[in-house]
XYZ file of C-alpha atoms in Angstrom:
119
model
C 194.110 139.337 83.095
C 196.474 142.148 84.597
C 199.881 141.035 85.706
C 200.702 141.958 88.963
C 204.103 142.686 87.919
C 202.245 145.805 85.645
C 200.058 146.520 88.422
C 203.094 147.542 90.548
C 204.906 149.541 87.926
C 201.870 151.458 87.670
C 200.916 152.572 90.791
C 203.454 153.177 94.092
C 203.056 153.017 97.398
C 202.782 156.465 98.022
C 199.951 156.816 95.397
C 198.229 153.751 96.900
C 198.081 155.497 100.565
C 197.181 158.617 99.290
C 193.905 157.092 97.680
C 193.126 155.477 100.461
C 193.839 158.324 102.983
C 191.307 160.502 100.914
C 188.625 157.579 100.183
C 189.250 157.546 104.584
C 188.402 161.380 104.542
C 185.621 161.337 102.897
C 183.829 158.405 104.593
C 184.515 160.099 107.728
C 181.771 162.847 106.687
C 179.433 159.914 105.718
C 180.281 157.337 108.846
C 179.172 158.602 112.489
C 181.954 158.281 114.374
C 182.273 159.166 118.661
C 182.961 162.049 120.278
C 186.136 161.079 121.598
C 187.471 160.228 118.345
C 186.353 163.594 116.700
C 188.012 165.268 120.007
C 191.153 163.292 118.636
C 190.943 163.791 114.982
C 190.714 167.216 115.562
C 193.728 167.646 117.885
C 195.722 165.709 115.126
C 194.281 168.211 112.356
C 195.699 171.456 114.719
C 198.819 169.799 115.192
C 199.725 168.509 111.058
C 198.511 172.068 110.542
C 201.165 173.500 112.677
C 203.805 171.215 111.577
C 203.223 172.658 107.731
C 202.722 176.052 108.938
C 206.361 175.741 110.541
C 208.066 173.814 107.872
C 206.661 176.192 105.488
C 208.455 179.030 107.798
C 211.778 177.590 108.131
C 212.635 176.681 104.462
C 215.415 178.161 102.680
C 214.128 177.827 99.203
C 209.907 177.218 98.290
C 210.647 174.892 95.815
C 211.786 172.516 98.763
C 208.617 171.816 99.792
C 206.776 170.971 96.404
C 204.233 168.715 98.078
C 202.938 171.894 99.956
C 199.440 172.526 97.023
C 198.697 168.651 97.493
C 199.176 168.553 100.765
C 196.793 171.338 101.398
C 194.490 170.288 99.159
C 194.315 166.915 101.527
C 194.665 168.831 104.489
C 191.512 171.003 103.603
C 189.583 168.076 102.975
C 190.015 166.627 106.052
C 189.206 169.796 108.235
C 185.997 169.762 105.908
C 185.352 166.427 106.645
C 185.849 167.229 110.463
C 183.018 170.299 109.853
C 180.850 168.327 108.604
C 180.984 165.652 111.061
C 181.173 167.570 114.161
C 178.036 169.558 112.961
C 176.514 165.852 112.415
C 177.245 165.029 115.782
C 176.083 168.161 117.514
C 172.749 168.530 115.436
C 171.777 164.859 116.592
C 173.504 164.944 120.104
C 171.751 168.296 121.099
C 172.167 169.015 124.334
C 173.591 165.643 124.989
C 177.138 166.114 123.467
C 180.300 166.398 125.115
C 182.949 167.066 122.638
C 185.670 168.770 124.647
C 187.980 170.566 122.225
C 184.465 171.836 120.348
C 183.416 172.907 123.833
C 187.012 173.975 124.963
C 187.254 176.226 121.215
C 183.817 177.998 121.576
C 184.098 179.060 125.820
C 187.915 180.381 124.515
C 186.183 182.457 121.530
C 183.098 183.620 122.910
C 184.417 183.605 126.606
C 180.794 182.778 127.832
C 179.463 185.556 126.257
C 176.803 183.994 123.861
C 176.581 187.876 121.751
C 180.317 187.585 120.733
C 179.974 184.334 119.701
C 177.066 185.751 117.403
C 179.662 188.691 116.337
């Protein structure tokens, strides 16, 4: 039987959460989920991503931000995650769904025009 004393000494906090964040990731491509909450998910993704990109900017010396490979490494899994279920969503929704920062992204890239979106 494992103490849980040893169990402790093993394994932090920080390690605990970030097993659990990723097992979270990846259920997300597995689990449907509602629009609404991939409309949030995805507004929380843009916004971690410019956090990093501006702490990344401002630092004084690289090695002060040594999380920075597994942090990307997370942070790439979770826009994957977000790929693969938005495409879930819209290949069983059809016509039907109503994900507004999808639809808000794709009328600002193609601006209605359905050939640059192809381009």
């Amino acid at each position: 039987m494992v103490n849980l004393n040893t169990l402790k000494s093993m394994f932090s906090i920080a390690d605990i959460s970030m097993a659990v964040i990723t097992i979270l990731i990846i259920a997300l491509m597995i689990v449907p989920i509602p629009t609404w909450v991939l409309d949030l998910l995805m507004v929380v993704n843009l916004a971690i991503s410019i956090m990093v990109l501006l702490v990344a900017m401002y630092l004084s010396e690289p090695l002060d931000f040594a999380a920075f490979p597994s942090l990307l490494l997370i942070l790439t899994l979770f826009r994957l995650s977000l790929n693969v279920s938005s495409t879930k969503l819209i290949l069983a929704l059809g016509s039907d769904f109503d994900g507004d920062v999808i639809e808000a992204f794709a009328e600002f890239v193609t601006r209605g025009n359905f050939v640059v979106g192809i381009v």
